[in-house]
Coordinates of C-alpha atoms in Angstrom, one line a residue:
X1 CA 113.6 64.1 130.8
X2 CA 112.8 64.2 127.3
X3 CA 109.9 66.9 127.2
X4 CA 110.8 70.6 128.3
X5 CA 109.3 71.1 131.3
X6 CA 108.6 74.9 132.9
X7 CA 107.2 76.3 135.8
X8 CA 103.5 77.8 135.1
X9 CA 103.3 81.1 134.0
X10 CA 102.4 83.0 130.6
X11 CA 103.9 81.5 127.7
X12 CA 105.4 84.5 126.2
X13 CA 108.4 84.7 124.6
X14 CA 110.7 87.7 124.5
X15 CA 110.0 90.6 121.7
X16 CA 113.5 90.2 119.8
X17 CA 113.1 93.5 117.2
X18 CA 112.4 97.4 117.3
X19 CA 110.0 96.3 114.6
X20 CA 107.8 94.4 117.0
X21 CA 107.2 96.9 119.2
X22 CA 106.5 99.2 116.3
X23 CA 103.9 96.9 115.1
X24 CA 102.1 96.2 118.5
X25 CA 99.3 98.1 117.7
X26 CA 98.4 96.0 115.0
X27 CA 98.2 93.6 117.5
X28 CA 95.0 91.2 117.4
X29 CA 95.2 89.8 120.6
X30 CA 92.7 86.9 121.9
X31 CA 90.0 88.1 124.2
X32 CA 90.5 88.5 128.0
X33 CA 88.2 85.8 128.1
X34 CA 90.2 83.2 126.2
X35 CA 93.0 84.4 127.3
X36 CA 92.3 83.6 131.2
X37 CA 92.7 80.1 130.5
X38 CA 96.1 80.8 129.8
X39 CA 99.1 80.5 131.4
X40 CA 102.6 81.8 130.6
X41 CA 105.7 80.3 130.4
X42 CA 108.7 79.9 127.9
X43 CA 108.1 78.7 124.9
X44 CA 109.5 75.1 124.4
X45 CA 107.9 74.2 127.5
X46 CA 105.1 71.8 128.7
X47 CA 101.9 73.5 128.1
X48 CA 99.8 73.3 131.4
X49 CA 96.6 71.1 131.9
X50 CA 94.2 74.7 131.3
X51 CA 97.0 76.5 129.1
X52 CA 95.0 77.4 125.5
X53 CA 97.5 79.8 124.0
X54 CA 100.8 80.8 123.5
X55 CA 102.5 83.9 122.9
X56 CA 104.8 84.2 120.4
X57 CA 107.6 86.7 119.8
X58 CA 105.7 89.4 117.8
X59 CA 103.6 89.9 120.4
X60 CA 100.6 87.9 119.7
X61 CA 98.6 84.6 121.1
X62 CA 98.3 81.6 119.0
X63 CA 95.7 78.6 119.7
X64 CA 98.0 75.8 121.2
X65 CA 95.5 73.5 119.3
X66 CA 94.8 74.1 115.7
X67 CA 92.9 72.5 112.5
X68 CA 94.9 70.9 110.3
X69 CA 92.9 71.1 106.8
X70 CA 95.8 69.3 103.9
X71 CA 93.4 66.7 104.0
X72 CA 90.0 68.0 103.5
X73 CA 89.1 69.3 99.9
X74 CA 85.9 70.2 97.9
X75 CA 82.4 71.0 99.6
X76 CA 83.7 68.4 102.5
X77 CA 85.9 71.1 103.1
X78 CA 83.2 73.8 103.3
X79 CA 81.8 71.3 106.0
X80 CA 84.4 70.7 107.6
X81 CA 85.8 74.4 108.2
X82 CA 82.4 75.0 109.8
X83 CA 82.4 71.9 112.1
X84 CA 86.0 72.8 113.5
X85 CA 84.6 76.2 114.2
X86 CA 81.6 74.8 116.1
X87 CA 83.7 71.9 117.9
X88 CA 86.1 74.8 119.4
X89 CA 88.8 75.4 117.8
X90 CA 89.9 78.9 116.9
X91 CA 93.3 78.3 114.8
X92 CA 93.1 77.0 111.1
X93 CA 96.2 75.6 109.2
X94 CA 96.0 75.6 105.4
X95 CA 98.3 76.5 102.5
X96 CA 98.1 77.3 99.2
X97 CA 99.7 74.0 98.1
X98 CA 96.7 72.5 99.8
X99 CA 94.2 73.9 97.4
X100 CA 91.5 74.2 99.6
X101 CA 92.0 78.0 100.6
X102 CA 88.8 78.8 99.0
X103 CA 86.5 76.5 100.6
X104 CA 87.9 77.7 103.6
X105 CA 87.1 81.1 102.7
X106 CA 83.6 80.3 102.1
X107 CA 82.9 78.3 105.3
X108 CA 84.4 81.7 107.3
X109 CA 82.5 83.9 105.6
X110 CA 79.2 81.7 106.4
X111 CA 80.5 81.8 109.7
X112 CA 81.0 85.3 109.9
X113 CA 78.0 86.6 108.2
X114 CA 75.8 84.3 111.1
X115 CA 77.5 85.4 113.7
X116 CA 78.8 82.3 115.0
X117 CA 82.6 83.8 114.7
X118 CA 84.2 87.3 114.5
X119 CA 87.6 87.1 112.6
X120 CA 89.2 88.5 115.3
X121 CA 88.5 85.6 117.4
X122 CA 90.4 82.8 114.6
X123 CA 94.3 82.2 114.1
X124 CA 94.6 81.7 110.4
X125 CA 97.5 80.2 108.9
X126 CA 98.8 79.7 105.5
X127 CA 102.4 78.8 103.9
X128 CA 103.9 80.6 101.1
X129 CA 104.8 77.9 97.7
X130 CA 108.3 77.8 96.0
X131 CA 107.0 79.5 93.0
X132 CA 106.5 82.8 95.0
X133 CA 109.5 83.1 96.7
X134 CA 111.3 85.5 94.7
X135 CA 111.0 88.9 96.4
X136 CA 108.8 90.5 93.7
X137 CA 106.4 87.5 93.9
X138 CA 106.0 86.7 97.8
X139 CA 103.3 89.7 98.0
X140 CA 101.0 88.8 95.0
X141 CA 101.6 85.5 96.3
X142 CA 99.8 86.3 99.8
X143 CA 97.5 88.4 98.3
X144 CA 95.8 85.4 96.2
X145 CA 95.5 83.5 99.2
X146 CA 94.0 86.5 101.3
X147 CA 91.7 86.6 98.3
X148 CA 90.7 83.0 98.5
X149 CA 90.5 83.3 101.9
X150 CA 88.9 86.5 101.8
X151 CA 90.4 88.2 104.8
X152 CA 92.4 91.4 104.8
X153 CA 95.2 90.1 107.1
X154 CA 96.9 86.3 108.1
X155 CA 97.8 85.6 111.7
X156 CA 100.8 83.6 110.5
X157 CA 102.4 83.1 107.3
X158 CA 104.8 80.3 106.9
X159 CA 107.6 79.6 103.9
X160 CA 106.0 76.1 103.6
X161 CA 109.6 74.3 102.6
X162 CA 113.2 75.5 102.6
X163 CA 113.1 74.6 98.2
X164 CA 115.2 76.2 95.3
X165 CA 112.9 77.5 92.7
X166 CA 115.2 76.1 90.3
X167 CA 118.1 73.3 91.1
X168 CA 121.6 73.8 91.7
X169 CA 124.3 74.2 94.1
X170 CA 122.7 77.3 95.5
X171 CA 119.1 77.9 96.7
X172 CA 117.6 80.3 94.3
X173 CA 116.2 83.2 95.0
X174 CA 118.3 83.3 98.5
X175 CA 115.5 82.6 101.1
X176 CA 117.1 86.1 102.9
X177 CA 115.3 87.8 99.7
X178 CA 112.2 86.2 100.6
X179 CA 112.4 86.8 104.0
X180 CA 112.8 90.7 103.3
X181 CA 109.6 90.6 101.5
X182 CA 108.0 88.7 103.9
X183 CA 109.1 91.7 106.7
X184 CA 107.3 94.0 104.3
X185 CA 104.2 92.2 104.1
X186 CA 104.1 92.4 107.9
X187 CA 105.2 96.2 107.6
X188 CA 102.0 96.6 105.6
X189 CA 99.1 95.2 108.0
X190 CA 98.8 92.0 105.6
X191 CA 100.8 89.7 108.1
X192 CA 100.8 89.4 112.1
X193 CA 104.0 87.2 112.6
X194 CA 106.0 85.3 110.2
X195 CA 107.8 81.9 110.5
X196 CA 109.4 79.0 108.3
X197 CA 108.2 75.5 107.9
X198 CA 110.3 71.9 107.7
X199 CA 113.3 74.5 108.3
X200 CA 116.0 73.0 110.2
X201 CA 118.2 75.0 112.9
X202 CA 121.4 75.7 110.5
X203 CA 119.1 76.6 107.8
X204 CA 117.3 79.1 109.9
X205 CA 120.6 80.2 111.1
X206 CA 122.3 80.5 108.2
X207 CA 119.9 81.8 106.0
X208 CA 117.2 83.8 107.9
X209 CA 118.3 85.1 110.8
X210 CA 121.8 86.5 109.8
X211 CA 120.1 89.5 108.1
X212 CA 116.6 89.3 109.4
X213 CA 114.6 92.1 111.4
X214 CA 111.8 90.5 112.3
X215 CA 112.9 87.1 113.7
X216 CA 110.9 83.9 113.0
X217 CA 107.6 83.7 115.2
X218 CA 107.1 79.7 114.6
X219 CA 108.8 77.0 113.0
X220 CA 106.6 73.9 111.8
X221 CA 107.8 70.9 111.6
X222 CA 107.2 67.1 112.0
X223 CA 106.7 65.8 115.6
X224 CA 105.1 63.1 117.5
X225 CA 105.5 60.5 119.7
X226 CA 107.2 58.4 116.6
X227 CA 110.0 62.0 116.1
X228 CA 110.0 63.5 118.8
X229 CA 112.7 66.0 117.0
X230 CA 113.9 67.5 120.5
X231 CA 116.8 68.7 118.5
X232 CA 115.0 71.5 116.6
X233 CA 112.6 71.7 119.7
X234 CA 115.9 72.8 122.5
X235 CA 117.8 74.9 119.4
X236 CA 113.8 76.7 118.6
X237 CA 113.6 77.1 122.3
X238 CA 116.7 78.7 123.2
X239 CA 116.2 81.7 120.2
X240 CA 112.4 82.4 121.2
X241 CA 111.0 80.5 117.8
X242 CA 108.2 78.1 119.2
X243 CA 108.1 74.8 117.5
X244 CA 104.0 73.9 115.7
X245 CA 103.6 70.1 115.3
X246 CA 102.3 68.6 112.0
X247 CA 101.6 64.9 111.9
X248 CA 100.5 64.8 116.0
X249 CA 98.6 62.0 115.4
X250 CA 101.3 60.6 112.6
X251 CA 99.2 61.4 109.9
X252 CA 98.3 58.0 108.7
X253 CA 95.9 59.4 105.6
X254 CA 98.9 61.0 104.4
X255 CA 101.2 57.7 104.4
X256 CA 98.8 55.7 102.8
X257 CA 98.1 57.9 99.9
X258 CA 102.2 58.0 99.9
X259 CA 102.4 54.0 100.0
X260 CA 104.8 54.4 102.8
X261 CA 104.8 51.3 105.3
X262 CA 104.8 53.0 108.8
X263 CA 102.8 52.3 112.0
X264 CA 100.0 54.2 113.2
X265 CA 100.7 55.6 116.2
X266 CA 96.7 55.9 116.8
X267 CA 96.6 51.9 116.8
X268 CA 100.0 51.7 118.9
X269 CA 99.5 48.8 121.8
X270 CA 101.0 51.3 124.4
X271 CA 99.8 54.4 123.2
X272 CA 95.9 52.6 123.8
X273 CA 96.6 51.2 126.9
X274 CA 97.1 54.4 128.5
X275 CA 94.0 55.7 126.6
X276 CA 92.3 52.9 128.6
X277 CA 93.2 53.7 131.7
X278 CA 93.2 57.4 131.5
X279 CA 89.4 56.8 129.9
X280 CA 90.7 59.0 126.5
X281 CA 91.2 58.0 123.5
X282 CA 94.4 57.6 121.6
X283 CA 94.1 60.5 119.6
X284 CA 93.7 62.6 122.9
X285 CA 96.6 61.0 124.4
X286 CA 98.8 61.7 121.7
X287 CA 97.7 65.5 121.4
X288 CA 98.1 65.9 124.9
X289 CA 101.6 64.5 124.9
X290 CA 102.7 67.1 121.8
X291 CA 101.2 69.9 124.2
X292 CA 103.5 68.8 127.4
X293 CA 106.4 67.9 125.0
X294 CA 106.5 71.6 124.6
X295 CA 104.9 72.5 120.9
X296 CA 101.2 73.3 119.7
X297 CA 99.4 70.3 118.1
X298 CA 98.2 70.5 114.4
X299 CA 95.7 67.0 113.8
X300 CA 93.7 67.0 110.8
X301 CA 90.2 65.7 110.6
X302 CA 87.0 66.4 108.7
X303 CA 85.1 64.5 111.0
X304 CA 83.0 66.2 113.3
X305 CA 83.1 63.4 116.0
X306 CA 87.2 63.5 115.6
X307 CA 87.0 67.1 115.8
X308 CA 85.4 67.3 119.1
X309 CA 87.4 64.5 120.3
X310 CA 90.5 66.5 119.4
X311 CA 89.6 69.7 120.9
X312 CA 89.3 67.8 124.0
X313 CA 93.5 67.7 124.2
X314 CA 93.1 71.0 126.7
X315 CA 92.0 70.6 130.5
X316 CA 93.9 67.4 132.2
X317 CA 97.7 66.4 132.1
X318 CA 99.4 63.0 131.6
X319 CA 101.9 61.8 134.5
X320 CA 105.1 62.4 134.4
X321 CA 105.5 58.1 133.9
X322 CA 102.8 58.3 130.8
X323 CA 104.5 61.1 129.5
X324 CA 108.2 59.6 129.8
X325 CA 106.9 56.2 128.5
X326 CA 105.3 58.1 125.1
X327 CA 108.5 59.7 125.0
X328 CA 110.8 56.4 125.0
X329 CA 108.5 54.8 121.9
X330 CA 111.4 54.3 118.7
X331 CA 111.7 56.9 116.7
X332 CA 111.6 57.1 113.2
X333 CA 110.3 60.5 110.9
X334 CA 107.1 59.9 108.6
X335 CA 108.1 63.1 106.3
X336 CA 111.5 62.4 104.9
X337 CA 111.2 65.7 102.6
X338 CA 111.8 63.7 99.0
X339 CA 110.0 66.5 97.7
X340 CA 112.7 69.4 98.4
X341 CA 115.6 67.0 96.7
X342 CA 117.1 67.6 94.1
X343 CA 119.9 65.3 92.2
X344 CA 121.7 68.6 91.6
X345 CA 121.6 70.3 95.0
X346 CA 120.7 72.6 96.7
X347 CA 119.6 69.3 98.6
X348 CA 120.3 66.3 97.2
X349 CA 120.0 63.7 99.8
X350 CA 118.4 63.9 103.7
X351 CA 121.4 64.7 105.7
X352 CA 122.0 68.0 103.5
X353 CA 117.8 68.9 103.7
X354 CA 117.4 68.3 107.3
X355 CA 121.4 69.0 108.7
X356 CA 121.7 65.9 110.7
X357 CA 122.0 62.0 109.4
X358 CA 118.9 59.9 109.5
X359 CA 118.9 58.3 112.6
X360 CA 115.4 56.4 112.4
X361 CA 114.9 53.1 114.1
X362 CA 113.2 50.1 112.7
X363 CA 109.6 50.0 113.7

């Protein structure tokens, strides 16, 4: 079976440092409400029909569901920050390459100051840019985007790409330099858990782990129905990293504006006709299959309707013959990762950014 399937429980995954257990009592956990929803279980594995949360190895709950924001900008974004908040969800996505930190930051603080939100209640997520990853740089770094966000601490803080600041044979500064200031950040109250983004499993295990005392919390990568990457997903698995999905919904915004000729999955004939029967819609089906195939979901709207809609991933399942039918669509990955290539190295072509050969099918 292609999804990871587990037995109902909490997800929680194993607390794999001393420093974890040091740090527990910075600990925002989610409320006992919220978290009654939940149910444990390892990480990797389907997400039950009521799960809303999973627990990650530093000890804390993250929204299995979360806002993705790269594509909303401006006062739209101001909007749109406050419209996810009021359609449900309780985990925000952003980086600083996305340039929208600010408006974000505004549309909590609205928030906050109404009494619609506490901060305690939110996940917020942001990735740290090539520029910062030096070791002297990765802490002014988070602190402009705390400032733009203006919050004192981020849930999860993500090295957004596995880039050289400057091209060569060797990645530069050594990401284990950034990952040491990273443990510091989290030392000092500014971070909760820390993770990597569009990292594969040898880079991880080459470069971050080997000298790393706080482990990984979350990997994010690429993954839908179209990539369903189950070869990060089982490696993530098995070493207690759990595995957030960008692109859910195959992120066809995002290819347009990147002229790139691929189907959207949201208009897919088979993906629809199990919307139809199921009385969802496409979207829906698509989230809820990224939750059973054993990651949190990451779709990015600013529209209020789509938001609702989106939210409304949590509370029923999809059969074990919808599921394994979305699993068996071709597969074929949106985000090739052009942008972390270099001519000369560290990565110059896709087999030597990603660690495997490009095994997309026509579709």
């Amino acid at each position: 079976m292609l999804g990871i399937r587990g037995s109902p429980g909490l997800i929680c995954l194993p607390r794999v440092t001393r420093h974890v257990a040091r740090l527990s009592t910075m600990t925002s956990r989610a409320s006992a409400a919220t978290l009654e929803t939940a149910t444990k279980q390892n990480v990797g594995a389907a997400a039950s029909k009521s799960q809303t949360h999973v627990g990650l190895n530093s000890g804390h709950h993250m929204p299995l569901v979360g806002w993705g924001t790269s594509q909303a900008t401006g006062d739209d974004c101001i909007k749109a920050t406050k419209a996810a908040i009021t359609a449900g969800f309780r985990h925000i996505d952003t980086a600083e390459q996305y340039k929208n930190e600010t408006e974000i930051g505004k549309g909590l603080q609205e928030l906050f100051k109404s009494g619609a939100i506490k901060r305690e209640d939110l996940f917020v997520t942001s990735k740290l840019w090539t520029e910062h990853h030096p070791g002297d740089q990765v802490r002014p770094g988070l602190k402009d985007t705390l400032s733009r966000l203006q919050l004192e601490y981020l849930d999860l803080y993500l090295i957004h790409w596995p880039t050289s600041v400057k091209p060569g044979p060797k990645v530069t500064p050594p990401f284990s330099e950034t990952w040491e200031a990273l443990e510091r950040c989290v030392e000092e109250g500014l971070i909760r858990s820390i993770g990597v983004s569009n990292f594969s499993p040898e880079k991880i295990e080459k470069f971050i782990l080997p000298d790393a005392k706080i482990r990984p919390a979350v990997n994010q990568v690429e993954m839908h129905a179209h990539w369903r990457n189950d070869r990060l997903l089982k490696w993530c698995d098995q070493q207690g990293i759990h595995v957030s999905a960008y692109a859910p919904l195959s992120s066809p915004v995002t290819m347009a504006s990147m002229e790139k000729d691929v189907p959207n999955l949201m208009e897919d004939e088979t993906v629809n006709e199990i919307a139809k029967k199921l009385g969802r819609t496409a979207p829906q089906v698509l989230l809820r299959w990224g939750l059973q195939h054993g990651s949190s979901v990451l779709p990015k709207s600013a529209n209020p309707d789509h938001l609702k809609e989106n939210i409304e991933a949590i509370g029923w399942e999809l059969s074990d013959e919808d599921f394994s039918t979305l699993s068996n669509l071709p597969q074929h990955r949106y985000f090739t990762g052009s942008l972390a290539m270099h001519e000369d190295g560290p990565w110059r072509n896709y087999e030597e950014l990603w660690d495997e050969k490009d095994v997309s099918e026509p579709l």
